[in-house]
Coordinates of C-alpha atoms and ligand atoms in Angstrom, one line a residue:
M1 CA 114.1 98.0 116.6
I2 CA 110.5 96.8 116.7
A3 CA 108.7 95.8 113.6
W4 CA 105.0 96.6 112.9
T5 CA 102.2 94.4 114.0
S6 CA 100.4 91.9 111.8
T7 CA 97.8 89.3 112.0
V8 CA 98.8 85.7 111.6
P9 CA 97.1 84.3 108.5
E10 CA 94.3 81.9 109.2
N11 CA 94.7 78.3 108.2
V12 CA 93.3 77.3 104.8
P13 CA 92.7 73.6 104.6
G14 CA 95.0 71.5 102.4
S15 CA 98.2 72.8 100.8
G16 CA 99.5 73.8 97.3
P17 CA 102.1 72.5 94.9
E18 CA 105.9 73.1 95.4
L19 CA 106.8 76.7 94.8
Q20 CA 108.7 77.5 91.5
L21 CA 110.5 80.8 91.9
Y22 CA 112.6 82.9 89.6
D23 CA 116.3 83.3 90.7
S24 CA 118.1 86.3 89.2
S25 CA 121.5 84.6 89.7
S26 CA 120.7 81.5 87.6
Q27 CA 118.1 83.4 85.5
E28 CA 115.8 80.4 85.9
I29 CA 112.5 79.6 87.5
R30 CA 113.2 76.7 89.8
P31 CA 112.2 75.3 93.1
L32 CA 114.5 75.9 96.1
P33 CA 116.9 73.1 96.7
P34 CA 115.8 70.4 99.3
G35 CA 116.6 71.6 102.8
A36 CA 116.9 75.2 101.8
G37 CA 114.4 76.2 104.5
T38 CA 112.3 79.3 104.5
G39 CA 114.6 82.0 105.6
M40 CA 114.1 85.3 103.8
Y41 CA 116.0 88.6 104.0
V42 CA 114.4 91.6 102.3
C43 CA 116.2 94.8 102.0
G44 CA 114.4 97.5 103.9
I45 CA 113.9 101.2 103.5
T46 CA 116.3 104.1 103.8
P47 CA 114.0 106.2 105.9
Y48 CA 114.4 109.7 104.5
D49 CA 111.0 109.9 102.8
A50 CA 107.6 108.3 103.0
T51 CA 106.8 104.9 101.5
H52 CA 105.9 105.3 97.9
I53 CA 103.9 102.8 95.9
G54 CA 107.1 101.3 94.4
H55 CA 108.5 100.4 97.9
A56 CA 105.0 99.0 98.8
S57 CA 104.9 96.9 95.7
T58 CA 108.3 95.3 96.6
Y59 CA 107.2 94.4 100.1
V60 CA 103.8 93.1 98.9
A61 CA 105.7 90.8 96.5
F62 CA 107.8 89.2 99.3
D63 CA 104.7 89.1 101.4
L64 CA 103.2 86.8 98.8
L65 CA 106.2 84.5 99.2
N66 CA 105.9 84.6 103.0
R67 CA 102.2 83.8 102.8
Y68 CA 102.7 80.9 100.3
W69 CA 105.4 79.4 102.5
R70 CA 103.2 79.7 105.6
D71 CA 100.3 78.2 103.8
G72 CA 102.5 75.2 103.2
G73 CA 103.0 75.0 107.0
A74 CA 106.5 76.5 107.1
D75 CA 108.0 78.4 110.0
V76 CA 109.2 81.4 108.0
Q77 CA 112.1 83.3 109.3
Y78 CA 111.9 86.8 107.9
V79 CA 114.5 89.5 108.5
Q80 CA 114.4 93.1 107.2
N81 CA 116.8 96.0 107.8
V82 CA 116.4 99.7 108.0
T83 CA 119.3 101.7 106.4
D84 CA 119.1 104.3 109.2
V85 CA 122.4 105.8 108.5
D86 CA 123.5 106.5 104.9
D87 CA 124.3 109.4 102.6
P88 CA 120.7 110.1 101.3
L89 CA 119.3 110.2 104.8
L90 CA 122.1 112.5 106.1
E91 CA 121.7 114.8 103.0
R92 CA 117.9 115.0 103.4
A93 CA 118.3 115.8 107.2
E94 CA 120.8 118.5 106.4
A95 CA 118.6 120.0 103.7
T96 CA 115.5 120.1 105.9
G97 CA 117.2 121.0 109.1
I98 CA 116.0 117.9 110.9
D99 CA 118.2 115.8 113.1
W100 CA 119.0 112.6 111.0
R101 CA 117.9 110.4 113.9
D102 CA 114.6 112.1 114.2
L103 CA 114.0 111.9 110.4
A104 CA 114.8 108.2 110.4
V105 CA 112.4 107.6 113.4
Q106 CA 109.6 109.6 111.8
Q107 CA 109.9 107.9 108.4
T108 CA 110.3 104.4 109.9
N109 CA 107.1 105.0 111.9
L110 CA 105.2 106.0 108.8
F111 CA 106.5 103.0 107.0
R112 CA 105.3 100.7 109.8
A113 CA 101.8 102.2 109.6
D114 CA 101.8 101.8 105.8
M115 CA 102.8 98.1 106.1
E116 CA 100.1 97.5 108.7
A117 CA 97.5 99.1 106.5
L118 CA 98.6 97.0 103.5
N119 CA 98.5 93.9 105.6
V120 CA 102.1 93.0 105.0
L121 CA 103.3 90.3 107.5
A122 CA 105.9 91.7 109.8
P123 CA 109.5 90.3 109.9
Q124 CA 110.6 88.6 113.1
H125 CA 113.7 90.7 113.1
Y126 CA 113.6 94.4 112.1
V127 CA 117.0 95.8 112.4
G128 CA 118.5 99.2 112.0
A129 CA 122.1 99.6 110.7
V130 CA 123.0 101.7 113.7
E131 CA 122.2 98.8 116.0
T132 CA 124.6 96.5 114.2
V133 CA 127.8 98.4 114.0
D134 CA 129.4 96.1 116.6
W135 CA 128.5 93.1 114.5
L136 CA 130.1 94.5 111.4
V137 CA 133.4 95.9 112.7
P138 CA 135.0 92.5 113.4
V139 CA 133.9 91.2 110.0
V140 CA 135.6 94.2 108.2
E141 CA 138.7 93.8 110.4
D142 CA 138.9 90.1 109.4
L143 CA 138.6 91.0 105.7
L144 CA 141.4 93.5 106.1
G145 CA 143.5 90.9 107.9
E146 CA 143.1 88.5 105.1
G147 CA 144.0 91.0 102.4
I148 CA 140.5 90.9 100.9
A149 CA 139.9 94.5 102.1
Y150 CA 142.3 97.5 102.0
T151 CA 142.4 101.0 103.2
V152 CA 142.6 104.0 100.8
S153 CA 144.8 107.0 101.2
S154 CA 144.8 109.5 98.4
D155 CA 145.3 113.2 98.0
D156 CA 141.6 113.8 96.9
G157 CA 140.8 115.9 100.0
E158 CA 139.2 112.9 101.8
P159 CA 140.7 111.6 105.1
D160 CA 142.9 108.5 104.9
G161 CA 141.6 105.1 106.1
D162 CA 138.3 104.4 104.3
V163 CA 138.1 100.6 103.9
Y164 CA 137.2 99.0 100.6
F165 CA 136.5 95.5 99.5
S166 CA 138.7 94.2 96.8
V167 CA 136.5 92.4 94.2
E168 CA 139.6 90.9 92.7
N169 CA 140.9 89.4 95.9
G170 CA 137.4 88.5 96.9
Q171 CA 137.0 86.3 93.9
S172 CA 140.5 84.9 93.6
A173 CA 141.1 84.1 97.3
Y174 CA 138.8 81.1 97.2
S175 CA 137.6 79.1 94.3
G176 CA 135.6 76.0 93.8
Q177 CA 132.0 75.1 93.9
N178 CA 129.7 78.0 94.8
A179 CA 132.6 80.5 94.9
W180 CA 131.5 84.0 94.4
Y181 CA 132.8 85.8 91.3
L182 CA 132.0 89.2 90.0
G183 CA 128.7 88.9 88.0
Q184 CA 127.5 85.8 89.9
I185 CA 124.3 87.5 91.1
S186 CA 123.8 90.1 88.4
G187 CA 125.2 88.5 85.3
L188 CA 126.0 91.9 84.0
P189 CA 128.9 93.0 81.8
E190 CA 131.5 95.1 83.5
A191 CA 130.7 98.3 81.5
T192 CA 127.1 98.2 82.9
M193 CA 128.4 97.5 86.4
L194 CA 130.5 100.6 86.2
E195 CA 127.5 102.7 85.1
L196 CA 125.2 101.3 87.8
S197 CA 127.9 101.6 90.5
A198 CA 128.1 105.4 89.8
E199 CA 124.3 105.7 89.8
R200 CA 123.7 103.7 92.9
G201 CA 125.9 105.0 95.7
G202 CA 129.3 103.7 94.5
D203 CA 132.4 105.8 93.8
P204 CA 134.0 104.2 90.7
N205 CA 136.2 107.3 90.1
R206 CA 137.7 107.7 93.6
P207 CA 141.5 107.8 93.3
G208 CA 143.4 105.2 95.2
K209 CA 141.0 102.3 94.7
R210 CA 142.4 99.1 93.3
N211 CA 139.4 98.5 91.1
A212 CA 136.7 101.0 90.2
L213 CA 134.0 98.6 91.3
D214 CA 135.5 98.0 94.8
P215 CA 132.7 99.0 97.3
L216 CA 133.1 100.8 100.6
L217 CA 133.1 98.8 103.8
W218 CA 133.9 101.4 106.4
R219 CA 133.9 105.2 106.0
V220 CA 136.1 106.9 108.6
A221 CA 134.7 109.8 110.5
R222 CA 134.2 113.2 108.8
S223 CA 133.3 116.3 110.7
G224 CA 129.6 116.8 110.8
E225 CA 128.9 113.1 110.1
P226 CA 127.8 110.5 112.7
H227 CA 130.4 108.0 113.6
W228 CA 130.9 105.0 115.9
D229 CA 133.7 103.1 117.5
G230 CA 135.3 101.0 114.8
G231 CA 137.9 99.2 116.8
T232 CA 141.1 99.0 114.8
L233 CA 139.3 100.6 111.8
G234 CA 139.0 103.9 113.7
R235 CA 135.8 105.8 114.3
G236 CA 133.4 105.8 111.3
R237 CA 130.3 104.4 109.8
P238 CA 129.4 101.3 107.8
G239 CA 129.2 100.9 104.0
W240 CA 125.9 99.9 102.6
H241 CA 126.4 96.3 101.2
I242 CA 128.2 95.0 104.3
E243 CA 125.4 96.2 106.5
C244 CA 122.8 93.9 104.8
S245 CA 125.4 91.1 104.4
V246 CA 126.3 91.1 108.1
I247 CA 122.7 91.4 109.4
A248 CA 121.4 88.6 107.1
K249 CA 124.1 86.1 108.0
R250 CA 123.9 86.9 111.7
L251 CA 120.2 86.4 111.9
L252 CA 119.6 83.6 109.4
P253 CA 121.2 80.2 108.8
Q254 CA 123.6 80.7 105.9
P255 CA 122.8 80.0 103.1
F256 CA 119.2 81.0 103.6
A257 CA 116.5 80.6 101.1
V258 CA 115.8 84.0 99.6
Q259 CA 117.6 87.3 99.4
G260 CA 115.1 89.9 98.1
G261 CA 114.5 93.4 97.2
G262 CA 113.6 95.6 94.2
S263 CA 115.5 95.0 90.9
D264 CA 117.4 98.2 91.5
L265 CA 119.3 96.3 94.1
V266 CA 120.6 93.5 91.9
F267 CA 123.8 95.5 91.2
P268 CA 125.8 96.5 93.1
H269 CA 123.9 95.9 96.3
H270 CA 123.1 92.2 96.2
E271 CA 126.2 91.3 94.1
M272 CA 128.4 92.9 96.8
S273 CA 126.4 91.6 99.8
A274 CA 126.9 88.1 98.4
A275 CA 130.5 88.8 97.8
H276 CA 131.1 90.0 101.3
A277 CA 129.4 87.0 102.9
W278 CA 131.2 84.6 100.7
A279 CA 134.6 86.2 101.4
S280 CA 133.9 86.1 105.2
T281 CA 132.6 82.6 105.5
R282 CA 133.1 80.7 102.2
V283 CA 129.5 79.9 102.3
P284 CA 127.0 81.4 99.8
L285 CA 124.7 84.0 101.4
A286 CA 121.4 82.7 99.9
H287 CA 120.0 80.1 97.5
H288 CA 117.8 82.3 95.5
Y289 CA 118.1 86.1 94.7
C290 CA 114.7 87.4 93.9
H291 CA 113.8 90.9 92.6
A292 CA 110.6 92.8 92.2
G293 CA 110.1 95.0 89.2
M294 CA 110.2 98.8 89.3
V295 CA 107.1 100.8 89.6
A296 CA 106.7 104.1 87.7
L297 CA 104.0 106.7 87.6
D298 CA 102.1 107.1 84.4
G299 CA 105.0 105.6 82.4
E300 CA 107.7 107.8 84.0
K301 CA 110.2 106.6 86.6
M302 CA 109.1 107.9 90.0
S303 CA 111.8 110.2 91.3
K304 CA 112.1 112.9 93.9
S305 CA 113.5 115.4 91.4
K306 CA 110.4 115.0 89.1
G307 CA 108.2 115.2 92.2
N308 CA 106.0 112.3 90.8
L309 CA 106.0 110.1 93.9
V310 CA 102.8 108.4 95.0
F311 CA 102.9 108.0 98.7
V312 CA 101.0 105.1 100.3
S313 CA 100.2 107.3 103.4
R314 CA 98.7 110.1 101.1
L315 CA 96.5 107.6 99.4
L316 CA 95.3 106.2 102.8
N317 CA 94.8 109.7 104.2
S318 CA 92.6 110.6 101.2
G319 CA 90.4 107.6 102.1
V320 CA 91.5 105.0 99.5
D321 CA 90.7 101.5 100.7
P322 CA 94.0 99.7 101.5
A323 CA 92.6 96.5 100.0
A324 CA 92.2 98.4 96.7
I325 CA 95.9 99.6 96.9
R326 CA 96.9 96.0 97.5
L327 CA 94.8 94.7 94.6
A328 CA 96.2 97.5 92.3
I329 CA 99.7 96.2 93.1
L330 CA 98.7 92.5 92.7
A331 CA 97.3 93.1 89.2
H332 CA 100.9 93.1 88.0
H333 CA 103.3 90.2 88.2
Y334 CA 105.9 91.0 90.8
R335 CA 108.8 90.7 88.3
S336 CA 107.3 93.1 85.8
D337 CA 108.0 96.8 85.7
W338 CA 104.7 98.7 85.7
S339 CA 103.1 102.0 86.0
W340 CA 100.8 103.2 88.8
T341 CA 97.8 105.0 87.2
E342 CA 94.5 106.3 88.4
E343 CA 92.9 103.9 86.0
G344 CA 94.7 100.9 87.6
L345 CA 93.5 102.1 91.1
G346 CA 89.9 102.5 89.7
T347 CA 89.9 98.9 88.4
A348 CA 91.2 97.7 91.8
Q349 CA 88.5 99.7 93.6
R350 CA 85.8 98.1 91.5
R351 CA 87.3 94.7 92.0
V352 CA 87.2 95.1 95.8
E353 CA 83.4 95.8 95.5
V354 CA 82.8 92.8 93.2
W355 CA 84.8 90.5 95.5
R356 CA 83.0 91.8 98.6
S357 CA 79.5 91.2 97.2
A358 CA 80.5 87.8 95.8
V359 CA 81.8 86.7 99.3
R360 CA 78.5 87.9 100.8
R361 CA 76.6 85.8 98.3
G362 CA 78.7 82.7 99.2
T363 CA 79.4 79.6 97.2
E364 CA 79.2 75.8 97.3
E365 CA 81.8 73.9 99.3
A366 CA 83.3 72.2 96.2
T367 CA 83.5 75.5 94.3
A368 CA 85.3 77.1 97.2
A369 CA 87.7 74.2 97.2
S370 CA 88.4 74.4 93.5
L371 CA 89.0 78.2 93.7
T372 CA 91.5 77.5 96.6
Q373 CA 93.3 75.0 94.3
A374 CA 93.4 77.5 91.4
V375 CA 94.8 80.3 93.6
R376 CA 97.5 78.0 95.1
Q377 CA 98.4 76.8 91.6
A378 CA 98.9 80.4 90.5
M379 CA 101.0 81.4 93.5
A380 CA 103.2 78.3 93.1
D381 CA 103.9 79.4 89.6
D382 CA 106.5 82.1 90.5
L383 CA 103.9 84.0 92.6
D384 CA 101.6 84.7 89.7
A385 CA 99.2 87.0 91.5
P386 CA 97.5 88.3 88.3
A387 CA 96.5 84.7 87.5
A388 CA 95.2 84.3 91.0
L389 CA 93.1 87.5 90.7
L390 CA 91.6 86.3 87.4
A391 CA 90.7 83.0 89.1
V392 CA 88.9 84.9 91.8
D393 CA 87.2 87.2 89.2
E394 CA 85.9 84.2 87.3
W395 CA 84.6 82.7 90.6
C396 CA 82.8 86.0 91.3
E397 CA 81.1 85.8 87.9
Q398 CA 80.3 82.1 87.8
G399 CA 80.9 80.4 91.1
A400 CA 79.5 82.8 93.7
T401 CA 76.0 81.6 93.4
G402 CA 75.2 81.1 97.1
G403 CA 75.7 78.1 99.3
G404 CA 77.0 79.5 102.5
H405 CA 80.8 79.1 102.0
G406 CA 81.7 82.7 101.4
T407 CA 83.8 82.9 104.6
E408 CA 86.2 80.2 103.3
V409 CA 86.8 82.3 100.2
A410 CA 87.4 85.5 102.3
T411 CA 89.9 83.5 104.3
L412 CA 91.6 82.4 101.2
M413 CA 91.9 85.9 99.9
S414 CA 93.2 87.2 103.1
S415 CA 95.6 84.4 104.0
L416 CA 97.2 83.8 100.6
L417 CA 96.8 87.2 98.9
G418 CA 96.7 89.4 102.0
V419 CA 93.5 91.1 100.7
R420 CA 91.3 91.9 103.7
L421 CA 87.8 92.5 102.5
Ligands
5CA501 N1 117.8 100.6 102.2 C1 118.1 100.2 100.9 C2 118.1 98.7 100.8 S1 119.2 98.0 101.9 C3 117.0 100.7 99.9 O1 117.2 100.4 98.7 N2 116.1 101.5 100.4 S2 115.0 102.2 99.5 O2 114.2 103.0 100.5 O3 115.5 103.0 98.5 O4 114.1 101.1 98.9 C4 113.4 100.2 99.7 C5 113.0 99.0 98.9 O5 112.1 99.4 97.8 C6 114.1 98.3 98.2 O6 113.9 96.9 98.2 C7 114.1 98.8 96.8 O7 114.6 97.9 95.9 C8 112.6 99.0 96.6 N3 112.2 100.0 95.6 C9 112.7 101.3 95.5 N4 112.2 102.0 94.5 C10 111.3 101.1 93.9 C11 110.3 101.2 92.8 N5 110.2 102.4 92.1 N6 109.6 100.2 92.5 C12 109.7 99.0 93.2 N7 110.5 98.8 94.3 C13 111.3 99.9 94.6
ZN502 ZN1 120.0 95.9 101.6

């Protein structure tokens, strides 16, 4: 699958301090270990609906990381998936009478256009689940062979042969340093895991499973559902967590630096993706597990049933400046949960204007250099975009007094913050 197109950030002279980044697994802000590299896997969309501001906020968060690494001269390896076959996509296609493949293509195209408008740097590898079934089947076959996965047959009306990952065998089969255990990534108590599993695509109550939390690796073919050749698994389609786990470890050196996504993916998705990768290779999937906060609308969780989704494409079509959308997002720290409001967008629109005229006025060379340092310092501190924005605001008020160096500041804004004025 091809990604979207993006412009390589212009070089800003000098470089910033070492990045301190929050890791959900250790619950600490800390630097990446030496030699961790700059590989990043960010969980992509399930393309059944347009990109809402919550999705956009998550991709903008990881774009800040990408930009900070690049600013330090790193050759960032960025991989993102598209969950282009999964229950929500198939259900939406069925409900709207559109072929699921067409729906996925339409929505992925819309997502690409949104990412381009928001100036999010493209991944080097943009991979659909349906492209990777051949990668995944042997991994599941091996897990079955080792007794870490098992097939379910039960008289619940479902066909026999769905393959599940055994969390118990996954954590007891290998021990020692770095060994995966249930809770390693999420740190959650089991009762919460059970609730989240039911809410987020799991099937804790399915009869025949060894442990309620065991996630699906391979779903054998059902009539009316798409299916692929699964070798000894029989025809079927992949489970969700194994998809990301297999794509990530196939395209990045394991362990890679950062596994990312929204905080709704901490459990079960990232917990189980890490479990699968560890069970297959006895190597951790990633060094840091990073999560962006959830975006709501006017204080209420954005949800399809409430119909309160704010789509990026709709904002763009109504003439909203993409730089203002980006600034409205960046006004919140990436880890905080926040609400999209008209007021927040209004503030961002005014900010764009103030920044534009300050850049036109220009600044002294030394003032541009100290602003650059302040922005880098803020970004190195767990990607503190709100602090970076305040530093720029202050510069607009006090530092943009002319002097011919406005272009340097515009480059700083666009290269590190992705804000194209
Ligand atoms: N395809 C899977 C990941 S493999 C998925 O979660 N798709 S998604 O379309 O539901 O979400 C795409 C990305 O946006 C994920 O990283 C998810 O964590 C993030 N996300 C979803 N809703 C929100 C929200 N309200 N606020 C912030 N991020 C969100
Ligand atoms: Zn994922």
